[in-house]
């Protein structure tokens, strides 16, 4: 089934669907069910991680969908306690997913105190050369970590997956990525339900004007800023609604109104990347 989701060309030439489906905090059985629903609804980009403990369920849903492997973009991530043996961790992820390769493999957090992410990156390059992963990238890397990586290696990450939503817009970090042709993926794009963005009167007002939901407004705002995102839901109606965002467009004024909701660090719901350790 085709859908309206545009693709973004990464700095290594591969294409990624700009809108996908997230799978954080769902166990294997739930992942099998909701990823199956997402694929039926038309999503062709699934984000998982070794840490989520649901790669088997995600793999079962992909296998059961009957959709050709090459039509689905699959991302998984290396967890913090596996920086010492990334090859084995990737082999385990592929085994659980039941796949020969993933489209995108990410270092989940830099864990600077372990000081292993540069070594991990060299193994990621080897995995790419071996055909086990198509593209390699990072997550939760601040400019200082990216700068280290770019000085260390001629191969830049294709993406940095960062917490990013209207209350936490981190414009400097995004500008650093843009200047280095690293695409930005927004995690927690709806604020993870922890930050009341979906009840914000600016957002609900825009939603009413377009006859759509507040979640759809935020998703549209990310898309129009050129970011990649994969909101997560276990609710079949929301799974469908979150993909149904190509029939309306936010005006420049509406984009500016959501831009104005930034709360800086106060809006962050996740951890400080410099403090996150295994
Ligand atoms: P999210 O911002 O996607 O929010 C999910 C929450 O919003 C859920 O509780 C869901 O019930 C609710 N929701 C979803 N659609 C809605 C709608 N239309 N209306 C109202 N509520 C709605 O947060 P997330 O799941 O943390 O982030 C998305 C994905 O990003 C994850 O599933 C995961 O794949 C990835 N992620 C990555 C990291 C990382 O460190 N790299 C961290 C967290 C999440």
Coordinates of C-alpha atoms and ligand atoms in Angstrom, one line a residue:
X1 CA 0.0 0.0 0.0
X2 CA 1.4 3.4 -0.8
X3 CA 0.9 6.4 1.4
X4 CA 1.5 10.1 1.4
X5 CA 4.6 10.1 3.6
X6 CA 7.5 12.0 2.0
X7 CA 11.0 10.7 2.3
X8 CA 14.2 12.5 3.3
X9 CA 17.5 11.8 1.7
X10 CA 20.2 11.1 4.3
X11 CA 23.8 12.2 3.9
X12 CA 24.8 8.7 2.8
X13 CA 22.2 8.8 -0.1
X14 CA 19.6 6.4 1.5
X15 CA 16.0 7.6 1.9
X16 CA 14.0 7.5 5.1
X17 CA 10.2 8.0 5.4
X18 CA 9.8 11.3 7.3
X19 CA 7.0 10.0 9.5
X20 CA 7.1 6.6 11.2
X21 CA 5.9 4.6 14.2
X22 CA 7.6 4.6 17.6
X23 CA 7.6 1.5 19.9
X24 CA 8.9 2.7 23.3
X25 CA 7.4 1.1 26.4
X26 CA 5.5 -1.7 24.7
X27 CA 6.3 -5.3 25.4
X28 CA 6.8 -8.0 22.7
X29 CA 3.1 -9.0 22.5
X30 CA 1.8 -5.5 22.4
X31 CA 4.5 -4.5 19.9
X32 CA 3.4 -7.3 17.6
X33 CA -0.1 -6.1 17.8
X34 CA 0.4 -2.3 17.5
X35 CA 3.2 -2.5 14.9
X36 CA 0.9 -4.8 12.9
X37 CA -1.8 -2.2 13.1
X38 CA 0.6 0.5 12.1
X39 CA 1.8 -1.4 9.0
X40 CA -1.8 -2.0 8.0
X41 CA -2.5 1.7 8.4
X42 CA 0.3 2.5 6.0
X43 CA 3.3 3.2 8.2
X44 CA 6.6 2.0 6.6
X45 CA 9.1 3.2 9.2
X46 CA 9.4 1.5 12.6
X47 CA 11.6 2.7 15.4
X48 CA 12.7 0.2 18.1
X49 CA 15.8 -0.4 20.3
X50 CA 17.5 -3.2 22.1
X51 CA 16.6 -1.4 25.3
X52 CA 12.8 -1.6 24.6
X53 CA 12.9 -5.4 24.9
X54 CA 10.4 -5.7 22.0
X55 CA 12.5 -6.4 18.9
X56 CA 11.0 -9.9 18.7
X57 CA 7.5 -8.6 18.7
X58 CA 8.4 -5.9 16.1
X59 CA 10.0 -8.6 13.9
X60 CA 6.9 -10.9 14.2
X61 CA 4.7 -8.0 13.1
X62 CA 6.9 -7.3 10.1
X63 CA 7.0 -11.0 9.1
X64 CA 3.2 -11.3 9.4
X65 CA 2.5 -8.2 7.4
X66 CA 3.5 -9.8 4.1
X67 CA 5.0 -6.4 3.1
X68 CA 8.3 -6.9 1.2
X69 CA 11.2 -6.2 3.5
X70 CA 12.7 -3.5 1.3
X71 CA 9.5 -1.5 1.7
X72 CA 9.9 -1.1 5.5
X73 CA 12.5 1.1 7.1
X74 CA 13.6 -0.4 10.4
X75 CA 15.7 1.4 13.0
X76 CA 17.1 -0.2 16.2
X77 CA 19.7 1.1 18.7
X78 CA 22.7 -0.1 20.7
X79 CA 22.0 0.2 24.5
X80 CA 24.4 1.9 26.9
X81 CA 25.7 -1.3 28.6
X82 CA 26.7 -2.8 25.2
X83 CA 29.3 -0.1 24.2
X84 CA 32.0 -2.8 25.0
X85 CA 30.6 -5.4 22.5
X86 CA 28.6 -3.7 19.8
X87 CA 29.1 -6.5 17.2
X88 CA 27.4 -9.0 19.5
X89 CA 24.6 -6.6 20.5
X90 CA 23.8 -6.0 16.8
X91 CA 23.9 -9.7 16.1
X92 CA 21.4 -10.2 18.9
X93 CA 19.1 -7.4 17.6
X94 CA 19.1 -8.9 14.1
X95 CA 18.3 -12.3 15.5
X96 CA 15.4 -11.0 17.6
X97 CA 14.0 -9.0 14.7
X98 CA 14.4 -11.9 12.3
X99 CA 16.1 -9.6 9.8
X100 CA 19.3 -9.8 7.8
X101 CA 19.9 -6.1 8.1
X102 CA 18.4 -3.0 9.7
X103 CA 18.0 0.2 7.7
X104 CA 19.4 2.4 10.5
X105 CA 21.5 1.6 13.6
X106 CA 21.9 4.2 16.3
X107 CA 24.1 4.7 19.4
X108 CA 21.3 5.2 21.8
X109 CA 23.1 7.6 24.2
X110 CA 26.7 8.9 24.1
X111 CA 27.6 7.9 27.8
X112 CA 30.6 10.1 27.8
X113 CA 31.9 8.8 31.1
X114 CA 32.4 5.4 29.5
X115 CA 34.3 7.1 26.8
X116 CA 33.6 4.3 24.3
X117 CA 31.4 5.9 21.7
X118 CA 34.2 6.6 19.2
X119 CA 35.3 2.9 19.3
X120 CA 31.6 1.9 18.9
X121 CA 31.4 4.2 15.9
X122 CA 34.3 2.3 14.2
X123 CA 32.4 -0.9 14.7
X124 CA 29.3 0.6 13.3
X125 CA 31.2 1.5 10.1
X126 CA 32.4 -2.1 9.9
X127 CA 28.8 -3.3 10.3
X128 CA 27.7 -1.1 7.5
X129 CA 30.5 -2.4 5.3
X130 CA 29.5 -5.9 6.2
X131 CA 25.9 -5.1 5.0
X132 CA 24.3 -5.7 8.4
X133 CA 23.1 -2.1 8.6
X134 CA 22.3 0.3 5.7
X135 CA 22.9 3.6 7.6
X136 CA 24.4 4.5 10.9
X137 CA 23.6 7.4 13.3
X138 CA 23.4 8.5 16.8
X139 CA 20.9 9.5 19.4
X140 CA 21.0 12.0 22.3
X141 CA 24.4 13.3 21.1
X142 CA 25.0 17.0 22.0
X143 CA 27.1 19.1 19.7
X144 CA 30.2 18.4 21.8
X145 CA 29.7 14.6 21.3
X146 CA 29.0 15.1 17.6
X147 CA 32.1 17.3 17.3
X148 CA 34.3 14.6 18.8
X149 CA 32.8 12.1 16.4
X150 CA 33.2 14.2 13.3
X151 CA 36.9 14.9 14.2
X152 CA 37.4 11.2 14.8
X153 CA 35.8 9.7 11.7
X154 CA 35.4 10.6 8.1
X155 CA 31.9 9.0 8.2
X156 CA 29.3 11.4 9.7
X157 CA 26.2 10.1 11.4
X158 CA 23.1 10.3 9.1
X159 CA 20.8 11.4 12.0
X160 CA 20.8 12.5 15.6
X161 CA 17.7 11.3 17.3
X162 CA 16.9 14.0 20.0
X163 CA 14.1 14.7 22.4
X164 CA 12.3 17.5 20.6
X165 CA 8.8 18.9 20.9
X166 CA 7.2 22.4 21.2
X167 CA 8.2 22.8 24.8
X168 CA 11.8 21.8 24.2
X169 CA 13.0 23.0 20.8
X170 CA 16.8 23.1 21.3
X171 CA 17.5 25.4 18.4
X172 CA 21.3 25.5 18.8
X173 CA 21.5 21.7 18.7
X174 CA 19.3 21.5 15.7
X175 CA 21.3 24.3 13.9
X176 CA 24.5 22.3 14.6
X177 CA 23.0 19.2 13.0
X178 CA 21.8 21.3 10.0
X179 CA 25.2 22.8 9.5
X180 CA 26.8 19.3 9.4
X181 CA 24.1 17.7 7.2
X182 CA 22.9 15.5 10.0
X183 CA 19.1 14.9 9.8
X184 CA 17.2 15.5 13.1
X185 CA 14.8 12.9 14.4
X186 CA 12.5 14.1 17.1
X187 CA 11.8 11.6 19.9
X188 CA 9.0 12.3 22.3
X189 CA 7.5 14.5 19.6
X190 CA 4.3 14.9 21.5
X191 CA 6.1 15.5 24.8
X192 CA 5.6 11.8 25.8
X193 CA 2.3 12.8 27.4
X194 CA 4.4 14.1 30.3
X195 CA 4.3 17.7 29.2
X196 CA 0.8 19.2 28.6
X197 CA 1.4 20.3 25.0
X198 CA -1.7 18.6 23.7
X199 CA -3.9 20.7 26.0
X200 CA -2.1 23.9 25.2
X201 CA -4.8 26.5 24.1
X202 CA -2.5 27.6 21.2
X203 CA -2.4 24.0 19.9
X204 CA -6.0 23.2 20.5
X205 CA -7.1 26.5 18.9
X206 CA -5.1 25.6 15.7
X207 CA -6.6 22.1 15.8
X208 CA -10.1 23.5 16.0
X209 CA -9.4 25.8 13.0
X210 CA -8.4 22.8 10.9
X211 CA -10.9 20.3 12.3
X212 CA -8.1 18.0 13.4
X213 CA -6.7 16.7 16.7
X214 CA -4.0 18.4 18.8
X215 CA -1.6 15.6 18.1
X216 CA -2.0 16.0 14.4
X217 CA -1.2 19.7 14.7
X218 CA 2.1 18.9 16.5
X219 CA 3.0 16.2 14.0
X220 CA 2.4 18.7 11.2
X221 CA 4.5 21.3 12.9
X222 CA 7.5 18.8 13.0
X223 CA 7.0 17.8 9.4
X224 CA 6.9 21.4 8.2
X225 CA 10.1 22.0 10.1
X226 CA 11.7 19.1 8.1
X227 CA 12.2 16.7 11.0
X228 CA 11.8 13.0 11.0
X229 CA 9.4 11.7 13.7
X230 CA 7.7 8.5 14.8
X231 CA 5.0 9.2 17.4
X232 CA 3.9 6.2 19.5
X233 CA 0.4 5.1 20.3
X234 CA -1.2 1.8 21.3
X235 CA -4.7 3.2 20.4
X236 CA -5.8 2.1 16.9
X237 CA -7.7 5.4 16.2
X238 CA -4.7 7.5 17.2
X239 CA -2.3 5.2 15.2
X240 CA -4.4 6.0 12.1
X241 CA -4.9 9.7 13.0
X242 CA -1.1 10.3 13.5
X243 CA -0.5 9.2 9.9
X244 CA -3.5 11.2 8.5
X245 CA -1.7 14.5 8.5
X246 CA -1.2 15.2 4.8
X247 CA -4.6 16.8 4.1
X248 CA -3.9 20.1 5.8
X249 CA -1.1 22.5 6.3
X250 CA -0.2 25.0 9.1
X251 CA 0.1 28.6 8.0
X252 CA 3.3 30.6 8.7
X253 CA 1.4 32.3 11.6
X254 CA 0.4 28.9 13.1
X255 CA 4.0 27.6 12.8
X256 CA 5.2 30.8 14.6
X257 CA 2.6 30.4 17.3
X258 CA 3.8 26.8 18.1
X259 CA 7.5 27.9 17.8
X260 CA 6.6 30.4 20.6
X261 CA 5.8 27.6 23.0
X262 CA 9.5 26.7 23.6
X263 CA 10.3 26.5 27.3
X264 CA 14.0 25.7 26.9
X265 CA 15.5 23.2 29.4
X266 CA 12.4 23.7 31.6
X267 CA 10.5 21.8 28.9
X268 CA 12.8 18.8 28.8
X269 CA 11.1 15.6 29.9
X270 CA 14.1 13.2 29.4
X271 CA 17.5 12.8 30.8
X272 CA 20.6 15.0 30.4
X273 CA 22.8 13.1 27.9
X274 CA 25.9 13.9 29.9
X275 CA 24.4 12.2 32.9
X276 CA 22.9 9.1 31.3
X277 CA 25.0 6.1 32.0
X278 CA 24.3 2.3 31.9
Ligands
LIG1 P1 5.5 10.5 22.1 O1 5.8 12.0 22.2 O2 5.3 9.9 20.8 O3 4.2 10.3 23.0 C1 3.6 9.1 23.2 C2 2.4 9.4 24.1 O4 1.5 10.3 23.5 C3 1.7 8.1 24.4 O5 1.4 8.1 25.8 C4 0.4 8.2 23.6 O6 -0.6 7.6 24.2 C5 0.2 9.6 23.4 N1 -0.4 9.9 22.0 C6 0.0 9.4 20.9 N2 -0.7 9.9 19.8 C7 -1.6 10.8 20.4 C8 -2.6 11.6 19.9 N3 -2.8 11.7 18.5 N4 -3.3 12.4 20.7 C9 -3.1 12.3 22.0 N5 -2.1 11.5 22.6 C10 -1.4 10.8 21.8 O7 6.6 9.8 23.0 P2 7.6 8.6 22.8 O8 6.9 7.3 22.5 O9 8.5 8.6 23.9 O10 8.4 9.0 21.5 C11 8.2 8.5 20.2 C12 9.2 7.4 19.9 O11 10.6 7.9 20.0 C13 9.3 6.3 20.9 O12 8.2 5.4 20.8 C14 10.6 5.7 20.6 O13 10.5 4.9 19.4 C15 11.5 6.9 20.3 N6 12.2 7.3 21.6 C16 13.5 7.4 21.5 C17 14.3 7.8 22.7 C18 15.7 7.9 22.6 O14 16.4 8.1 23.6 N7 16.3 7.8 21.4 C19 13.6 8.1 23.8 C20 12.2 8.0 23.9 C21 11.5 7.7 22.7

